[in-house]
Short mmCIF file of C-alpha atoms in Angstrom, two decimals:
data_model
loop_
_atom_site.label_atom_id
_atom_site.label_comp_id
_atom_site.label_asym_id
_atom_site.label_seq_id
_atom_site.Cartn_x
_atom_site.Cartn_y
_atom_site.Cartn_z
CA UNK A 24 -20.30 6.33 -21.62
CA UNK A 25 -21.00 9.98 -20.86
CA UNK A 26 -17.71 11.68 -19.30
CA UNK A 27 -18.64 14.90 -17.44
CA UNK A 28 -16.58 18.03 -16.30
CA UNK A 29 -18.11 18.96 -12.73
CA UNK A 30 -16.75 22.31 -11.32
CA UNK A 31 -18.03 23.22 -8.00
CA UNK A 32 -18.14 26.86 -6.96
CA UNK A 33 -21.10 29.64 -5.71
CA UNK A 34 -22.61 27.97 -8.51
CA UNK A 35 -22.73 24.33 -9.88
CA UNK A 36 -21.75 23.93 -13.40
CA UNK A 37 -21.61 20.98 -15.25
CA UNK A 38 -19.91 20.30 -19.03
CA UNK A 39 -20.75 17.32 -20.75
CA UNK A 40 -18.54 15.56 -23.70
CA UNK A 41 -18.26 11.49 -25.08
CA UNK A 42 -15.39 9.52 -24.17
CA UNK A 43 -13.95 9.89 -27.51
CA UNK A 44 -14.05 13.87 -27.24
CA UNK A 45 -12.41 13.62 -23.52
CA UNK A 46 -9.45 11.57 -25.08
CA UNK A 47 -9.42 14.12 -28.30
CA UNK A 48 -9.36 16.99 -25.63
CA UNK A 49 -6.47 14.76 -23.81
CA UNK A 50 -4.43 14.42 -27.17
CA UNK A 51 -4.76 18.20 -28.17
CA UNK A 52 -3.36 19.47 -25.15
CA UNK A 53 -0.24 17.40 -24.79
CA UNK A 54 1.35 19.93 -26.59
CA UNK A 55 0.92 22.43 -23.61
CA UNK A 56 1.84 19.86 -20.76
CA UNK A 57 5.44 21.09 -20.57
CA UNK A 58 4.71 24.88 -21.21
CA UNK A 59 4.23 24.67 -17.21
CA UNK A 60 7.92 24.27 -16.50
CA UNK A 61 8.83 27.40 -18.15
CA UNK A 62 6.25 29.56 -15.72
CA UNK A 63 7.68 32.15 -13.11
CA UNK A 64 4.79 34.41 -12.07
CA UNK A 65 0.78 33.50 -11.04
CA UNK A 66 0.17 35.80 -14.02
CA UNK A 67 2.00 33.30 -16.69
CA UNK A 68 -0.64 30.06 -15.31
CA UNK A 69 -3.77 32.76 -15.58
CA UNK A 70 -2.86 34.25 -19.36
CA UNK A 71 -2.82 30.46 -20.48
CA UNK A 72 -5.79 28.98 -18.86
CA UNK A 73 -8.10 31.88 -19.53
CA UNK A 74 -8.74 31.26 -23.67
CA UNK A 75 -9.86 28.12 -22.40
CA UNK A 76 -13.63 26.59 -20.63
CA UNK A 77 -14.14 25.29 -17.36
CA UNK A 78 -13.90 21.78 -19.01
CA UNK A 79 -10.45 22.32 -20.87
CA UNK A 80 -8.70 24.00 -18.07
CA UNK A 81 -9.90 20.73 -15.75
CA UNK A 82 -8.13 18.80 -18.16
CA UNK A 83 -5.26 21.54 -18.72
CA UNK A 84 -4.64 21.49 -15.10
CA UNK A 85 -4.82 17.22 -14.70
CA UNK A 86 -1.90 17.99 -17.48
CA UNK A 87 0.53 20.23 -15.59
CA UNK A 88 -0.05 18.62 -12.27
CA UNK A 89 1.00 15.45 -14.04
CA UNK A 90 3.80 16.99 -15.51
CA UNK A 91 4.83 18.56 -12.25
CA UNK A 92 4.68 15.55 -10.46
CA UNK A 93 7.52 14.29 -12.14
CA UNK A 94 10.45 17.06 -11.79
CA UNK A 95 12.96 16.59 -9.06
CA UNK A 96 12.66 19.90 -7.98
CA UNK A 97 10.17 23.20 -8.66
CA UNK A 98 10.31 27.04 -8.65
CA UNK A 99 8.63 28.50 -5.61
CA UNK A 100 6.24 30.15 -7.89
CA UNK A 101 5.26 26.63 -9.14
CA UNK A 102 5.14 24.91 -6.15
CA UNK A 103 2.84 27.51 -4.98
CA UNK A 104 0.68 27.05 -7.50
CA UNK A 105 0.43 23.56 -6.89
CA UNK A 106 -0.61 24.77 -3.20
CA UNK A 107 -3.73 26.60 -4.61
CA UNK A 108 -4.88 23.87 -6.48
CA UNK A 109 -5.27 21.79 -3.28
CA UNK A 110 -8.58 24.24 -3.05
CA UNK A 111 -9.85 23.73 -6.06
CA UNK A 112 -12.74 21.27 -6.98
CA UNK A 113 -12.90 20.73 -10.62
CA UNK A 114 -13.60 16.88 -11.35
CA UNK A 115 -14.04 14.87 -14.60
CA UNK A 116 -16.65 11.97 -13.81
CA UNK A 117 -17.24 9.25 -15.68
CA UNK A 118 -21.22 8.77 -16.35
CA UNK A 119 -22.41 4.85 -16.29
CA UNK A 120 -25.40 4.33 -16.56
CA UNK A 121 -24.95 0.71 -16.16
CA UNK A 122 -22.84 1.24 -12.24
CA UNK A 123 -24.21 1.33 -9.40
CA UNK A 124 -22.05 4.53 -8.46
CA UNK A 125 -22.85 6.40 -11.73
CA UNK A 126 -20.45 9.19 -11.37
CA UNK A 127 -16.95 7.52 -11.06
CA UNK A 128 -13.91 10.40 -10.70
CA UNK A 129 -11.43 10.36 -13.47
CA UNK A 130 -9.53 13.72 -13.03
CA UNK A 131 -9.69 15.06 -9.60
CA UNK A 132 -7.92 18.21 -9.26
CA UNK A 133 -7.59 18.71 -5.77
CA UNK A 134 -6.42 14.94 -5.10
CA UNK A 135 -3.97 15.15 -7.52
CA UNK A 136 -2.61 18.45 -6.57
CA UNK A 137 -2.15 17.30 -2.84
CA UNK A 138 -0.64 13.93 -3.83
CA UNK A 139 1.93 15.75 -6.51
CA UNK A 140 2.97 17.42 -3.46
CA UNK A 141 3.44 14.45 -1.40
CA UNK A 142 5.58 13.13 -4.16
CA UNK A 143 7.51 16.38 -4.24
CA UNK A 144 8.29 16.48 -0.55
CA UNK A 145 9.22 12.29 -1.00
CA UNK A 146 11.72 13.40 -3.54
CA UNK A 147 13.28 16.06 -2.15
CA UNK A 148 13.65 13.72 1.51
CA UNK A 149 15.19 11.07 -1.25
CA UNK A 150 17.70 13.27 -1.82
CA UNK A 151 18.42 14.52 2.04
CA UNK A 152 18.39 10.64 2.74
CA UNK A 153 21.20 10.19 -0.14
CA UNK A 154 23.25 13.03 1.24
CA UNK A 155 23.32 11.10 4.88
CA UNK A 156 24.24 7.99 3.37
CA UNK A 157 27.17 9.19 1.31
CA UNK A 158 27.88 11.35 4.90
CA UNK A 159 27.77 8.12 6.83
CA UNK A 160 25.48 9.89 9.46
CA UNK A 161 21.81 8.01 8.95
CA UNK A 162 20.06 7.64 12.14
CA UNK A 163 17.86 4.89 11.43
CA UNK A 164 15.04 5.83 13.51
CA UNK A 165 14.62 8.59 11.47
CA UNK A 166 13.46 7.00 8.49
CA UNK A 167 12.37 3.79 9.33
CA UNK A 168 8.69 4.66 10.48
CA UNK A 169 5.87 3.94 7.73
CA UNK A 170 3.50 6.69 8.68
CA UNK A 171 6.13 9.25 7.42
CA UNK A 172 6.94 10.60 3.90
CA UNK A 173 10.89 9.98 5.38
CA UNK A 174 9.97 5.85 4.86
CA UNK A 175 8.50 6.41 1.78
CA UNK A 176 12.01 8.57 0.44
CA UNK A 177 13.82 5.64 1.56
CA UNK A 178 12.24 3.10 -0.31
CA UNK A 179 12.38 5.26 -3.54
CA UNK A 180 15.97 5.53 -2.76
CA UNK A 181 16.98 2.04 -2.24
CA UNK A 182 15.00 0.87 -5.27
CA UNK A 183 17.45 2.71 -7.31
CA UNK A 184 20.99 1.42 -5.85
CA UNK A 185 23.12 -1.06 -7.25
CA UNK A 186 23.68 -4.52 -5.79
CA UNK A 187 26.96 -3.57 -3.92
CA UNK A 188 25.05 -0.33 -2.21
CA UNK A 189 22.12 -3.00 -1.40
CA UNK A 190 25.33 -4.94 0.31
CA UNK A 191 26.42 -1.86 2.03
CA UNK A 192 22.64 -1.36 3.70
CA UNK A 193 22.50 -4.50 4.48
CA UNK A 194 25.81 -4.75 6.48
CA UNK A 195 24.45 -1.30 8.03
CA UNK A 196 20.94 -2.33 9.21
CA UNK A 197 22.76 -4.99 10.93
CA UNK A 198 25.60 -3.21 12.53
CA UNK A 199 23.30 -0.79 14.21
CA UNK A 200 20.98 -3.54 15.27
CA UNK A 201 18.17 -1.95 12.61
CA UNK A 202 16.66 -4.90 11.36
CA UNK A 203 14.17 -4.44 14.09
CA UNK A 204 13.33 -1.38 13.36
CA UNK A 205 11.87 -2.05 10.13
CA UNK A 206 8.01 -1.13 9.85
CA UNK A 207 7.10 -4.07 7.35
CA UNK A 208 8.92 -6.65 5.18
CA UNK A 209 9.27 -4.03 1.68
CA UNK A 210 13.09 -3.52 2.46
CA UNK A 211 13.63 -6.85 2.90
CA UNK A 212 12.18 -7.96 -0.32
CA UNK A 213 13.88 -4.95 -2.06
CA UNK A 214 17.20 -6.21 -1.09
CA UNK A 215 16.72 -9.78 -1.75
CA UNK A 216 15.55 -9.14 -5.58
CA UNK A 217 19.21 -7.54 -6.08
CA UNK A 218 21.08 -9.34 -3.07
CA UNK A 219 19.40 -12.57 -2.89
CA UNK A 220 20.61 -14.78 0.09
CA UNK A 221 19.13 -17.80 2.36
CA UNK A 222 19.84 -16.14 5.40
CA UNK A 223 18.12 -12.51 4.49
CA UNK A 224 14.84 -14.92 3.30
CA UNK A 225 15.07 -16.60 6.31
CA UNK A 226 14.95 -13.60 8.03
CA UNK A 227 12.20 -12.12 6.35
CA UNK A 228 10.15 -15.17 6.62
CA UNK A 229 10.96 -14.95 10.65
CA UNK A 230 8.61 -11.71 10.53
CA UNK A 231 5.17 -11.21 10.58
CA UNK A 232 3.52 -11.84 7.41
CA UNK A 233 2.40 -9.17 5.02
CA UNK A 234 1.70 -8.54 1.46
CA UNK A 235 5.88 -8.25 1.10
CA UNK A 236 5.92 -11.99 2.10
CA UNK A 237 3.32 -12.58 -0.12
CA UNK A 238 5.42 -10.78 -2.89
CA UNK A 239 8.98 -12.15 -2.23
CA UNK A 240 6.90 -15.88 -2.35
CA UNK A 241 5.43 -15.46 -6.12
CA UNK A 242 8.80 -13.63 -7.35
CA UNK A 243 11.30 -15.57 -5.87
CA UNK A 244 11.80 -18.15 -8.27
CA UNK A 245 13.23 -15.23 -10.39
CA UNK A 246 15.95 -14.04 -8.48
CA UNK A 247 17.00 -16.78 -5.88
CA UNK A 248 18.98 -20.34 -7.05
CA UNK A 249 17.04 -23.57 -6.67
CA UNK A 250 18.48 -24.25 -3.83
CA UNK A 251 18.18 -21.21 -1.51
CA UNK A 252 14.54 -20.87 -2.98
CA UNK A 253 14.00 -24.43 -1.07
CA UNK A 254 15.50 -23.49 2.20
CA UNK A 255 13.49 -20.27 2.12
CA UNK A 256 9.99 -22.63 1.69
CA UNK A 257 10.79 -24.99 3.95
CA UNK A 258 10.57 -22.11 6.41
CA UNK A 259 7.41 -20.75 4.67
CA UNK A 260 5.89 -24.05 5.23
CA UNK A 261 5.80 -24.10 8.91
CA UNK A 262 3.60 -20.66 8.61
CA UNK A 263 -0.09 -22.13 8.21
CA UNK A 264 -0.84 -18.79 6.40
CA UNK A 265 1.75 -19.62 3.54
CA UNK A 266 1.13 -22.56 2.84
CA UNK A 267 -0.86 -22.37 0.04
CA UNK A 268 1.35 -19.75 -2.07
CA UNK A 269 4.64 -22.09 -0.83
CA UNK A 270 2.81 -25.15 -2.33
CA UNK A 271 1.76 -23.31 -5.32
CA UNK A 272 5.72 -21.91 -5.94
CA UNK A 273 6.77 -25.64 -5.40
CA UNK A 274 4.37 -26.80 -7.90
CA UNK A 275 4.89 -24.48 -10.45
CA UNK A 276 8.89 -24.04 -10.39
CA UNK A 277 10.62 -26.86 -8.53
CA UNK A 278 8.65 -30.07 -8.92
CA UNK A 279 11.84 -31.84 -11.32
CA UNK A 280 13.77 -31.16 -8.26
CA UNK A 281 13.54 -34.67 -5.62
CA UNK A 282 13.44 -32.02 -2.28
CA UNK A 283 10.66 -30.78 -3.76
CA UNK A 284 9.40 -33.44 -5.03
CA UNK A 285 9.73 -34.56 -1.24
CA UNK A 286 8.48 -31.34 0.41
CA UNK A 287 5.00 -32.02 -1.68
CA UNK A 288 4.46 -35.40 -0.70
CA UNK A 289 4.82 -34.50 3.04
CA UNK A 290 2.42 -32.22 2.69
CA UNK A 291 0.02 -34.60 1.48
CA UNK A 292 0.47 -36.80 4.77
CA UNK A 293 -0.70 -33.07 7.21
CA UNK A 294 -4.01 -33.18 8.00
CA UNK A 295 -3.74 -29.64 6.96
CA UNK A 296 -1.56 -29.00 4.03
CA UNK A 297 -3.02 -31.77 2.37
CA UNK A 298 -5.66 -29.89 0.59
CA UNK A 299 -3.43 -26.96 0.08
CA UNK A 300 -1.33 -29.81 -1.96
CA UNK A 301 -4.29 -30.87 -3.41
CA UNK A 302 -4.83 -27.51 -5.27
CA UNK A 303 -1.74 -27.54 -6.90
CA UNK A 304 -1.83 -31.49 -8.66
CA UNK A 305 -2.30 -29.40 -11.77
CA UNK A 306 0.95 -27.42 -11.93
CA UNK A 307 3.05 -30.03 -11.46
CA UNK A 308 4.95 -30.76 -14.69
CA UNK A 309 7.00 -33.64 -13.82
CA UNK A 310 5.29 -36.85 -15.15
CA UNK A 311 7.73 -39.29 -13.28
CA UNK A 312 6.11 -37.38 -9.93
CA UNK A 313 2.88 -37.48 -11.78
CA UNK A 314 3.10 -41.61 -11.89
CA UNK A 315 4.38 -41.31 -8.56
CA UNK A 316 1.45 -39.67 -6.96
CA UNK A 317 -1.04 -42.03 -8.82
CA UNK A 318 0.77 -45.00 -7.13
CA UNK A 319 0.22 -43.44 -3.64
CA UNK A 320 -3.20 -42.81 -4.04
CA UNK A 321 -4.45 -45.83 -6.30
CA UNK A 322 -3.47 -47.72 -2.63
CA UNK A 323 -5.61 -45.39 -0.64
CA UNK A 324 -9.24 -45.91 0.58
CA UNK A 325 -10.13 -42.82 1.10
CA UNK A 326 -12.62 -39.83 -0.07
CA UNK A 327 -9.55 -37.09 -0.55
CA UNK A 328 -7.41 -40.05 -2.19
CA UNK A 329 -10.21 -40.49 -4.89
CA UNK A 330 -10.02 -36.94 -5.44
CA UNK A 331 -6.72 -37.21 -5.84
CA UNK A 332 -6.99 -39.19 -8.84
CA UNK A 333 -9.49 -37.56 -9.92
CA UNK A 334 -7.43 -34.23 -10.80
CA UNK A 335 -4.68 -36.24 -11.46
CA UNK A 336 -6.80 -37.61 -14.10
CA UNK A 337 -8.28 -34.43 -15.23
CA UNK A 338 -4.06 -32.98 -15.70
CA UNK A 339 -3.05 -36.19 -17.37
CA UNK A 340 -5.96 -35.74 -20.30
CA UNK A 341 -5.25 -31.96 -21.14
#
């Protein structure tokens, strides 16, 4: 793999150097990735980059910007220079020969520089958002829509409480009638991995799926008892799109359980859910089940019942 140092300016330059020099260059300048932080003047980021190519500052400035991207709050000078690197269009591509795209962007200094802003401006709203709470004046409305940075502050903040603030938001979003408010299901499914409750899964399963749904399914069995994680698929179930994860969580986790055990079988007798069922014969552990499934299907004359066996079959043998 060729890795290549583009800069764009009046006049196209291009550096090349192997993968194994890139990560060299990478290692040798760790050293300077925190000089950055001491910097007060424009003059202090010029005298360092300037005993260095094109090529090294690209991967000087990937460096700082990573650096900076992690401080909870800047300098003015060094959040200004942060704003002039949103103009500037040095890129390290990756050469394939072998890809259809060729050039594939490893360091882009401009992207980076604009999104180590965004985080910047998500942190510092983190911290206005933690000053409300302890205040007791959050206006939901305010921070509860997901095409602002203000949503995004939120749900950095909330990942960090404890359990009994998680408690506390909960009791809040539903005092001011906020539940409603919510843009998608990522608070929910926050809460529940450090509050976990029947009634809150219920909830979220009440809303329109997303990829939060999708995520509370395949963790739950982690942070919910056996028995609240059944009430909360039983609910999933009657949602054609989940049924195959529900199945597969049933499967996998709960099958020595009889409701499960249950929950499975009636599955097999929807017209639907059947097949769903179907794909999950091979995670089911429980060889009492196991037997119990043969018996059902050894009395069936039918294509899928065949089948049936036939996986059954094909677990019993491994």
């Amino acid at each position: 793999m060729l890795i290549s140092v583009i800069v764009f300016s009046s006049q196209s330059v291009a550096q090349s150097l192997s993968e194994q020099q890139l990560r060299h260059k990478i290692a040798q300048f760790q050293v300077l990735k925190n000089d950055i932080l001491s910097f007060r003047d424009v003059s202090d980021f010029n005298d360092r980059l300037q005993a260095y190519d094109d090529r090294d500052q690209a991967i000087i400035i990937h460096l700082w910007l990573d650096t900076l991207s992690r401080q909870p709050q800047l300098n003015e000078a060094l959040r200004q220079w942060i704003e002039t690197q949103t103009a500037n269009q040095q890129r390290v591509m990756a050469t394939l020969l072998d890809h259809p795209e060729h050039a594939l962007p490893l360091i882009n200094i401009q992207d980076q520089a604009k999104a180590t802003l965004k985080l910047l401006t998500i942190s510092q709203l983190q911290g206005d958002f933690s000053t409300l709470w302890q205040q007791g004046q959050v206006v939901w409305a305010d921070w509860l829509n997901n095409k602002s940075l203000h949503y995004a502050a939120f749900i950095q903040w909330l990942k960090t409480q404890s359990s009994q603030t998680n408690e506390q938001v909960i009791q809040q979003l539903e005092g001011d009638h906020a539940w409603s408010l919510l843009p998608d299901n990522q608070v929910y499914f926050i809460l529940l991995q450090s509050n976990p409750s029947a009634q809150l899964a219920v909830q979220l399963l009440s809303q329109s799926t997303d990829e939060f749904t999708y995520q509370f399914l395949h963790h739950m069995p982690a942070f919910m008892d056996e028995f609240d994680g059944l009430s909360a698929l039983e609910v999933a179930l009657q949602k054609s799109e989940l049924n195959s994860q529900s199945l597969f969580v049933l499967a996998a986790h709960y099958t020595n359980n009889p409701k499960a055990q249950a929950m499975i079988e009636k599955a097999f007798d929807s017209p639907v859910q059947k097949w769903h069922a179907l794909a999950v014969i091979d995670k089911i552990n429980d060889r009492h089940f196991r037997a119990k499934l043969h018996q059902r299907f050894e009395t069936q004359q039918t294509a899928f019942a065949k089948t049936a066996m036939q996986v059954l079959a094909k677990g019993d043998a491994q």
